[in-house]
């Protein structure tokens, strides 16, 4: 079977539709069927409802269709829609949803009330925004398997007191077990990006730690400010002062010094405070 994910097929398809990879949408297409198959097999099984962000010309979508029960794929680039109709025509278990994934109202999506696996070769320019969008949604996410720039991948597991420890890494670590799946050389893409990539898996924890999004976002709002000065913009000062006393926090502590458990304790108190 001739898969989409080869260099010759990718060039042939783009030429047939008179298209070029668009930088503004972060288009770098996977051209190695082995790696694509590995990602899809890791992410899903025959019962999985998969949600893909950015099917491109269908390289990963094809393997998601082969390995899942059903695939919903969100593509922003309208010029790819007729192309995807053709490249994925033999799969009857995939639906392309046109539009910007960042503007999707999940409650209106056909997969909203189902358990899903999110799988994507993410456009690098919006990796963080996309991750925030899905993890702070009400979606029932079992697992996220995404390809990101190698150095971005290392940041998700950042520990306190490091520069990469931030609102996103804290929320991710509190809700998911994070594991590298495989490194992917830049040469397995067309066109080749300037950096290598890594596939990371986020497996929903059986017992996630509750950490309030508003709290962590506020805590890291201005990194150079103390935690207190950031929090006082959004929470009553008497509540913060009482919390500092209860948790034994120093007045000049910064958000990056607090571990996940401390954020969880603060969340319990602050979650209902407006
Ligand atoms: N999945 C394909 C593959 O692995 O070869 C393409 C991956 S390419 C790195 C990223 C894809 O995401 C492109 O198809 C691009 O048009 C799409 N994309 C970029 N921004 C998007 C957005 N905001 N919403 C939906 N799709 C987006």
mmCIF file of C-alpha atoms and ligand atoms in Angstrom:
data_model
loop_
_atom_site.group_PDB
_atom_site.id
_atom_site.type_symbol
_atom_site.label_atom_id
_atom_site.label_comp_id
_atom_site.label_asym_id
_atom_site.label_seq_id
_atom_site.Cartn_x
_atom_site.Cartn_y
_atom_site.Cartn_z
ATOM 1 C CA UNK A 1 0.000 0.000 0.000
ATOM 2 C CA UNK A 2 1.346 3.435 -0.938
ATOM 3 C CA UNK A 3 1.139 5.671 2.093
ATOM 4 C CA UNK A 4 0.961 9.469 1.947
ATOM 5 C CA UNK A 5 3.963 9.831 4.269
ATOM 6 C CA UNK A 6 6.778 9.502 1.734
ATOM 7 C CA UNK A 7 8.798 12.251 0.090
ATOM 8 C CA UNK A 8 7.781 11.307 -3.461
ATOM 9 C CA UNK A 9 4.061 11.029 -2.630
ATOM 10 C CA UNK A 10 4.084 14.306 -0.666
ATOM 11 C CA UNK A 11 5.699 16.187 -3.560
ATOM 12 C CA UNK A 12 3.366 14.527 -6.062
ATOM 13 C CA UNK A 13 0.221 15.450 -4.077
ATOM 14 C CA UNK A 14 1.302 19.071 -3.530
ATOM 15 C CA UNK A 15 2.156 19.429 -7.209
ATOM 16 C CA UNK A 16 -1.143 17.895 -8.330
ATOM 17 C CA UNK A 17 -3.044 20.519 -6.309
ATOM 18 C CA UNK A 18 -0.618 23.345 -7.144
ATOM 19 C CA UNK A 19 0.197 23.898 -3.451
ATOM 20 C CA UNK A 20 3.321 24.612 -1.423
ATOM 21 C CA UNK A 21 3.869 24.130 2.318
ATOM 22 C CA UNK A 22 2.828 27.367 4.037
ATOM 23 C CA UNK A 23 5.209 28.764 6.659
ATOM 24 C CA UNK A 24 2.493 30.911 8.245
ATOM 25 C CA UNK A 25 0.613 27.744 9.262
ATOM 26 C CA UNK A 26 3.763 25.900 10.370
ATOM 27 C CA UNK A 27 3.418 23.314 7.613
ATOM 28 C CA UNK A 28 6.135 20.648 7.732
ATOM 29 C CA UNK A 29 4.750 17.359 6.499
ATOM 30 C CA UNK A 30 5.897 13.991 7.822
ATOM 31 C CA UNK A 31 7.482 11.870 5.095
ATOM 32 C CA UNK A 32 8.318 8.669 6.946
ATOM 33 C CA UNK A 33 5.566 6.076 7.192
ATOM 34 C CA UNK A 34 7.385 4.102 9.909
ATOM 35 C CA UNK A 35 7.467 7.020 12.316
ATOM 36 C CA UNK A 36 3.884 8.016 11.541
ATOM 37 C CA UNK A 37 2.701 4.459 12.099
ATOM 38 C CA UNK A 38 4.609 4.329 15.407
ATOM 39 C CA UNK A 39 2.959 7.558 16.635
ATOM 40 C CA UNK A 40 -0.549 6.415 15.683
ATOM 41 C CA UNK A 41 -0.099 2.961 17.206
ATOM 42 C CA UNK A 42 1.194 4.477 20.423
ATOM 43 C CA UNK A 43 -1.685 6.958 20.592
ATOM 44 C CA UNK A 44 -4.711 4.823 19.779
ATOM 45 C CA UNK A 45 -6.345 1.449 19.394
ATOM 46 C CA UNK A 46 -9.380 0.183 17.525
ATOM 47 C CA UNK A 47 -11.848 1.691 20.023
ATOM 48 C CA UNK A 48 -10.264 5.146 20.153
ATOM 49 C CA UNK A 49 -11.960 8.351 19.087
ATOM 50 C CA UNK A 50 -9.011 10.416 17.860
ATOM 51 C CA UNK A 51 -8.880 14.178 17.497
ATOM 52 C CA UNK A 52 -6.121 15.496 15.251
ATOM 53 C CA UNK A 53 -5.017 19.122 15.007
ATOM 54 C CA UNK A 54 -3.691 20.014 11.552
ATOM 55 C CA UNK A 55 -3.986 17.007 9.223
ATOM 56 C CA UNK A 56 -1.988 18.822 6.514
ATOM 57 C CA UNK A 57 -2.046 16.498 3.504
ATOM 58 C CA UNK A 58 -3.215 13.565 5.640
ATOM 59 C CA UNK A 59 0.072 11.795 6.493
ATOM 60 C CA UNK A 60 -0.712 11.172 10.163
ATOM 61 C CA UNK A 61 -4.505 11.207 9.661
ATOM 62 C CA UNK A 62 -4.196 8.145 7.438
ATOM 63 C CA UNK A 63 -2.534 6.116 10.194
ATOM 64 C CA UNK A 64 -4.960 7.458 12.782
ATOM 65 C CA UNK A 65 -7.826 6.265 10.554
ATOM 66 C CA UNK A 66 -6.163 2.851 10.226
ATOM 67 C CA UNK A 67 -5.682 2.508 13.984
ATOM 68 C CA UNK A 68 -8.730 4.240 15.543
ATOM 69 C CA UNK A 69 -12.481 3.805 15.527
ATOM 70 C CA UNK A 70 -13.032 7.358 14.294
ATOM 71 C CA UNK A 71 -10.950 10.476 13.617
ATOM 72 C CA UNK A 72 -11.945 14.146 13.780
ATOM 73 C CA UNK A 73 -9.271 16.340 12.186
ATOM 74 C CA UNK A 74 -9.226 20.154 12.497
ATOM 75 C CA UNK A 75 -7.507 22.003 9.620
ATOM 76 C CA UNK A 76 -7.170 25.787 9.380
ATOM 77 C CA UNK A 77 -5.873 25.898 5.784
ATOM 78 C CA UNK A 78 -8.899 25.832 3.494
ATOM 79 C CA UNK A 79 -6.776 25.239 0.400
ATOM 80 C CA UNK A 80 -5.990 21.758 1.782
ATOM 81 C CA UNK A 81 -9.644 20.668 1.981
ATOM 82 C CA UNK A 82 -10.072 19.402 -1.625
ATOM 83 C CA UNK A 83 -6.660 17.751 -1.336
ATOM 84 C CA UNK A 84 -7.647 15.935 1.872
ATOM 85 C CA UNK A 85 -10.902 14.776 0.216
ATOM 86 C CA UNK A 86 -8.754 12.992 -2.321
ATOM 87 C CA UNK A 87 -5.874 11.679 -0.169
ATOM 88 C CA UNK A 88 -8.212 10.287 2.509
ATOM 89 C CA UNK A 89 -11.040 9.161 0.192
ATOM 90 C CA UNK A 90 -10.634 5.485 1.031
ATOM 91 C CA UNK A 91 -11.195 6.036 4.755
ATOM 92 C CA UNK A 92 -14.806 6.309 5.864
ATOM 93 C CA UNK A 93 -13.953 6.868 9.529
ATOM 94 C CA UNK A 94 -12.499 10.362 9.297
ATOM 95 C CA UNK A 95 -14.135 13.781 9.300
ATOM 96 C CA UNK A 96 -12.258 16.974 8.504
ATOM 97 C CA UNK A 97 -13.427 19.975 10.531
ATOM 98 C CA UNK A 98 -12.365 23.192 8.775
ATOM 99 C CA UNK A 99 -11.240 26.218 10.816
ATOM 100 C CA UNK A 100 -8.864 27.450 13.482
ATOM 101 C CA UNK A 101 -8.611 24.916 16.290
ATOM 102 C CA UNK A 102 -8.010 27.744 18.767
ATOM 103 C CA UNK A 103 -11.506 29.091 18.071
ATOM 104 C CA UNK A 104 -13.321 25.783 18.399
ATOM 105 C CA UNK A 105 -16.289 25.705 20.730
ATOM 106 C CA UNK A 106 -15.759 22.177 22.067
ATOM 107 C CA UNK A 107 -19.291 21.867 23.418
ATOM 108 C CA UNK A 108 -20.527 21.964 19.811
ATOM 109 C CA UNK A 109 -18.134 19.248 18.652
ATOM 110 C CA UNK A 110 -19.467 15.733 17.940
ATOM 111 C CA UNK A 111 -16.785 14.280 20.247
ATOM 112 C CA UNK A 112 -17.529 16.552 23.220
ATOM 113 C CA UNK A 113 -19.098 13.923 25.471
ATOM 114 C CA UNK A 114 -16.808 11.067 24.380
ATOM 115 C CA UNK A 115 -13.465 9.967 25.746
ATOM 116 C CA UNK A 116 -10.840 11.074 23.218
ATOM 117 C CA UNK A 117 -7.169 10.824 22.362
ATOM 118 C CA UNK A 118 -5.609 13.983 20.921
ATOM 119 C CA UNK A 119 -2.841 13.309 18.447
ATOM 120 C CA UNK A 120 -0.975 15.877 16.369
ATOM 121 C CA UNK A 121 2.179 16.977 14.679
ATOM 122 C CA UNK A 122 1.704 20.456 16.060
ATOM 123 C CA UNK A 123 2.432 23.672 14.231
ATOM 124 C CA UNK A 124 5.368 24.944 16.315
ATOM 125 C CA UNK A 125 4.185 28.542 16.476
ATOM 126 C CA UNK A 126 1.129 27.704 18.564
ATOM 127 C CA UNK A 127 2.123 24.626 20.587
ATOM 128 C CA UNK A 128 1.586 26.323 23.957
ATOM 129 C CA UNK A 129 -1.707 27.956 22.991
ATOM 130 C CA UNK A 130 -3.095 24.662 21.686
ATOM 131 C CA UNK A 131 -2.067 22.715 24.758
ATOM 132 C CA UNK A 132 -3.650 25.298 27.048
ATOM 133 C CA UNK A 133 -6.793 25.269 24.923
ATOM 134 C CA UNK A 134 -7.275 21.529 25.311
ATOM 135 C CA UNK A 135 -6.160 20.950 28.867
ATOM 136 C CA UNK A 136 -8.278 23.752 30.265
ATOM 137 C CA UNK A 137 -11.353 22.577 28.325
ATOM 138 C CA UNK A 138 -14.067 20.229 29.539
ATOM 139 C CA UNK A 139 -13.009 17.571 27.022
ATOM 140 C CA UNK A 140 -12.671 14.005 28.286
ATOM 141 C CA UNK A 141 -9.047 13.500 27.330
ATOM 142 C CA UNK A 142 -7.553 10.083 27.951
ATOM 143 C CA UNK A 143 -4.219 10.788 26.331
ATOM 144 C CA UNK A 144 -2.427 13.445 24.279
ATOM 145 C CA UNK A 145 0.327 12.350 21.907
ATOM 146 C CA UNK A 146 2.001 15.267 20.188
ATOM 147 C CA UNK A 147 5.070 16.052 18.205
ATOM 148 C CA UNK A 148 6.816 19.247 19.262
ATOM 149 C CA UNK A 149 10.204 20.900 18.854
ATOM 150 C CA UNK A 150 12.813 18.921 20.790
ATOM 151 C CA UNK A 151 13.640 21.700 23.252
ATOM 152 C CA UNK A 152 9.974 22.502 23.871
ATOM 153 C CA UNK A 153 9.382 18.850 24.762
ATOM 154 C CA UNK A 154 11.961 19.019 27.536
ATOM 155 C CA UNK A 155 10.144 21.953 29.153
ATOM 156 C CA UNK A 156 6.897 20.160 30.023
ATOM 157 C CA UNK A 157 8.590 18.260 32.853
ATOM 158 C CA UNK A 158 10.375 21.352 34.231
ATOM 159 C CA UNK A 159 11.015 21.365 37.987
ATOM 160 C CA UNK A 160 10.582 24.290 40.439
ATOM 161 C CA UNK A 161 13.227 27.040 40.387
ATOM 162 C CA UNK A 162 14.021 26.531 36.697
ATOM 163 C CA UNK A 163 13.190 29.000 33.936
ATOM 164 C CA UNK A 164 10.892 26.530 32.155
ATOM 165 C CA UNK A 165 8.717 25.937 35.218
ATOM 166 C CA UNK A 166 5.528 27.854 34.413
ATOM 167 C CA UNK A 167 1.728 27.753 34.418
ATOM 168 C CA UNK A 168 1.597 25.247 31.532
ATOM 169 C CA UNK A 169 4.158 22.800 32.946
ATOM 170 C CA UNK A 170 2.451 22.919 36.358
ATOM 171 C CA UNK A 171 -1.041 22.209 34.995
ATOM 172 C CA UNK A 172 0.294 19.468 32.711
ATOM 173 C CA UNK A 173 2.255 17.739 35.490
ATOM 174 C CA UNK A 174 -0.682 17.908 37.890
ATOM 175 C CA UNK A 175 -3.052 16.169 35.455
ATOM 176 C CA UNK A 176 -0.896 13.938 33.246
ATOM 177 C CA UNK A 177 1.974 11.466 33.392
ATOM 178 C CA UNK A 178 4.416 12.846 30.843
ATOM 179 C CA UNK A 179 6.655 10.532 28.819
ATOM 180 C CA UNK A 180 8.897 10.929 25.756
ATOM 181 C CA UNK A 181 7.884 8.476 23.014
ATOM 182 C CA UNK A 182 10.501 8.973 20.307
ATOM 183 C CA UNK A 183 12.872 11.536 18.825
ATOM 184 C CA UNK A 184 12.207 12.545 15.227
ATOM 185 C CA UNK A 185 14.947 13.914 12.991
ATOM 186 C CA UNK A 186 14.245 17.112 11.029
ATOM 187 C CA UNK A 187 15.041 15.103 7.891
ATOM 188 C CA UNK A 188 11.795 13.156 8.203
ATOM 189 C CA UNK A 189 9.765 16.265 7.265
ATOM 190 C CA UNK A 190 9.117 18.102 4.021
ATOM 191 C CA UNK A 191 10.177 20.828 4.017
ATOM 192 C CA UNK A 192 12.769 20.083 6.743
ATOM 193 C CA UNK A 193 12.467 22.459 9.717
ATOM 194 C CA UNK A 194 15.590 23.941 11.358
ATOM 195 C CA UNK A 195 15.258 21.815 14.489
ATOM 196 C CA UNK A 196 14.645 18.201 15.482
ATOM 197 C CA UNK A 197 11.386 17.102 17.097
ATOM 198 C CA UNK A 198 10.190 14.823 19.837
ATOM 199 C CA UNK A 199 6.933 12.952 20.348
ATOM 200 C CA UNK A 200 5.591 13.307 23.885
ATOM 201 C CA UNK A 201 2.769 11.408 25.491
ATOM 202 C CA UNK A 202 0.550 12.851 28.232
ATOM 203 C CA UNK A 203 -1.447 10.120 29.943
ATOM 204 C CA UNK A 204 -4.347 11.291 32.129
ATOM 205 C CA UNK A 205 -3.481 10.565 35.786
ATOM 206 C CA UNK A 206 -5.837 8.266 37.663
ATOM 207 C CA UNK A 207 -5.735 10.683 40.573
ATOM 208 C CA UNK A 208 -4.948 14.139 39.210
ATOM 209 C CA UNK A 209 -3.913 16.894 41.588
ATOM 210 C CA UNK A 210 -6.375 19.777 41.562
ATOM 211 C CA UNK A 211 -4.535 22.970 40.626
ATOM 212 C CA UNK A 212 -6.596 26.022 39.750
ATOM 213 C CA UNK A 213 -5.764 27.539 36.344
ATOM 214 C CA UNK A 214 -6.554 31.090 37.373
ATOM 215 C CA UNK A 215 -4.230 30.749 40.369
ATOM 216 C CA UNK A 216 -1.193 29.541 38.383
ATOM 217 C CA UNK A 217 -1.743 31.999 35.560
ATOM 218 C CA UNK A 218 -1.987 34.848 38.073
ATOM 219 C CA UNK A 219 1.011 33.563 40.045
ATOM 220 C CA UNK A 220 3.239 33.619 36.933
ATOM 221 C CA UNK A 221 1.712 36.756 35.418
ATOM 222 C CA UNK A 222 4.909 38.806 35.885
ATOM 223 C CA UNK A 223 7.799 36.440 36.615
ATOM 224 C CA UNK A 224 10.072 39.140 38.051
ATOM 225 C CA UNK A 225 7.431 40.123 40.629
ATOM 226 C CA UNK A 226 7.002 38.302 43.942
ATOM 227 C CA UNK A 227 4.146 35.821 44.182
ATOM 228 C CA UNK A 228 2.398 38.153 46.622
ATOM 229 C CA UNK A 229 2.480 41.104 44.222
ATOM 230 C CA UNK A 230 1.080 38.979 41.413
ATOM 231 C CA UNK A 231 -1.673 37.450 43.558
ATOM 232 C CA UNK A 232 -2.822 40.723 45.087
ATOM 233 C CA UNK A 233 -3.924 41.887 41.617
ATOM 234 C CA UNK A 234 -6.636 39.204 41.609
ATOM 235 C CA UNK A 235 -7.325 38.047 45.185
ATOM 236 C CA UNK A 236 -8.221 39.890 48.438
ATOM 237 C CA UNK A 237 -5.081 40.732 50.448
ATOM 238 C CA UNK A 238 -6.445 39.339 53.738
ATOM 239 C CA UNK A 239 -7.041 35.946 52.112
ATOM 240 C CA UNK A 240 -3.510 35.878 50.683
ATOM 241 C CA UNK A 241 -1.962 36.931 53.999
ATOM 242 C CA UNK A 242 -3.831 34.172 55.864
ATOM 243 C CA UNK A 243 -2.742 31.644 53.252
ATOM 244 C CA UNK A 244 0.917 32.699 53.516
ATOM 245 C CA UNK A 245 0.732 32.187 57.263
ATOM 246 C CA UNK A 246 -0.947 28.785 56.972
ATOM 247 C CA UNK A 247 1.594 27.528 54.401
ATOM 248 C CA UNK A 248 4.612 29.201 56.042
ATOM 249 C CA UNK A 249 5.498 31.109 52.861
ATOM 250 C CA UNK A 250 8.104 33.894 52.943
ATOM 251 C CA UNK A 251 6.877 37.362 51.902
ATOM 252 C CA UNK A 252 9.328 37.585 49.011
ATOM 253 C CA UNK A 253 8.797 34.064 47.596
ATOM 254 C CA UNK A 254 8.362 33.838 43.815
ATOM 255 C CA UNK A 255 5.921 31.520 42.047
ATOM 256 C CA UNK A 256 8.700 29.477 40.470
ATOM 257 C CA UNK A 257 9.884 28.309 43.936
ATOM 258 C CA UNK A 258 6.599 26.557 44.819
ATOM 259 C CA UNK A 259 6.112 22.859 44.135
ATOM 260 C CA UNK A 260 2.937 21.246 42.788
ATOM 261 C CA UNK A 261 1.649 20.286 46.240
ATOM 262 C CA UNK A 262 1.872 23.882 47.469
ATOM 263 C CA UNK A 263 -0.059 25.091 44.414
ATOM 264 C CA UNK A 264 -2.636 22.359 45.113
ATOM 265 C CA UNK A 265 -3.056 23.525 48.735
ATOM 266 C CA UNK A 266 -3.403 27.142 47.594
ATOM 267 C CA UNK A 267 -5.939 26.086 44.949
ATOM 268 C CA UNK A 268 -8.197 24.526 47.573
ATOM 269 C CA UNK A 269 -8.427 27.872 49.374
ATOM 270 C CA UNK A 270 -8.481 30.223 46.378
ATOM 271 C CA UNK A 271 -10.681 28.286 43.929
ATOM 272 C CA UNK A 272 -13.887 29.890 45.165
ATOM 273 C CA UNK A 273 -12.460 33.330 45.902
ATOM 274 C CA UNK A 274 -13.272 35.947 43.282
HETATM 275 N N1 LIG B 1 -0.307 16.362 10.349
HETATM 276 C C1 LIG B 1 0.477 16.731 9.184
HETATM 277 C C2 LIG B 1 1.751 15.925 9.162
HETATM 278 O O1 LIG B 1 2.124 15.413 10.221
HETATM 279 O O2 LIG B 1 2.386 15.834 8.113
HETATM 280 C C3 LIG B 1 0.760 18.216 9.117
HETATM 281 C C4 LIG B 1 1.478 18.818 10.307
HETATM 282 S S1 LIG B 1 1.968 20.505 10.082
HETATM 283 C C5 LIG B 1 3.365 20.582 11.192
HETATM 284 C C6 LIG B 1 0.768 21.448 11.001
HETATM 285 C C7 LIG B 1 -0.632 21.471 10.423
HETATM 286 O O3 LIG B 1 -1.477 22.234 11.296
HETATM 287 C C8 LIG B 1 -0.765 22.121 9.054
HETATM 288 O O4 LIG B 1 -1.612 21.349 8.262
HETATM 289 C C9 LIG B 1 -1.411 23.484 9.345
HETATM 290 O O5 LIG B 1 -2.141 24.013 8.258
HETATM 291 C C10 LIG B 1 -2.283 23.140 10.548
HETATM 292 N N2 LIG B 1 -2.613 24.262 11.430
HETATM 293 C C11 LIG B 1 -1.825 25.324 11.747
HETATM 294 N N3 LIG B 1 -2.455 26.138 12.605
HETATM 295 C C12 LIG B 1 -3.677 25.577 12.851
HETATM 296 C C13 LIG B 1 -4.793 25.938 13.651
HETATM 297 N N4 LIG B 1 -4.781 27.054 14.382
HETATM 298 N N5 LIG B 1 -5.892 25.139 13.650
HETATM 299 C C14 LIG B 1 -5.909 24.000 12.898
HETATM 300 N N6 LIG B 1 -4.872 23.607 12.120
HETATM 301 C C15 LIG B 1 -3.773 24.375 12.103
#
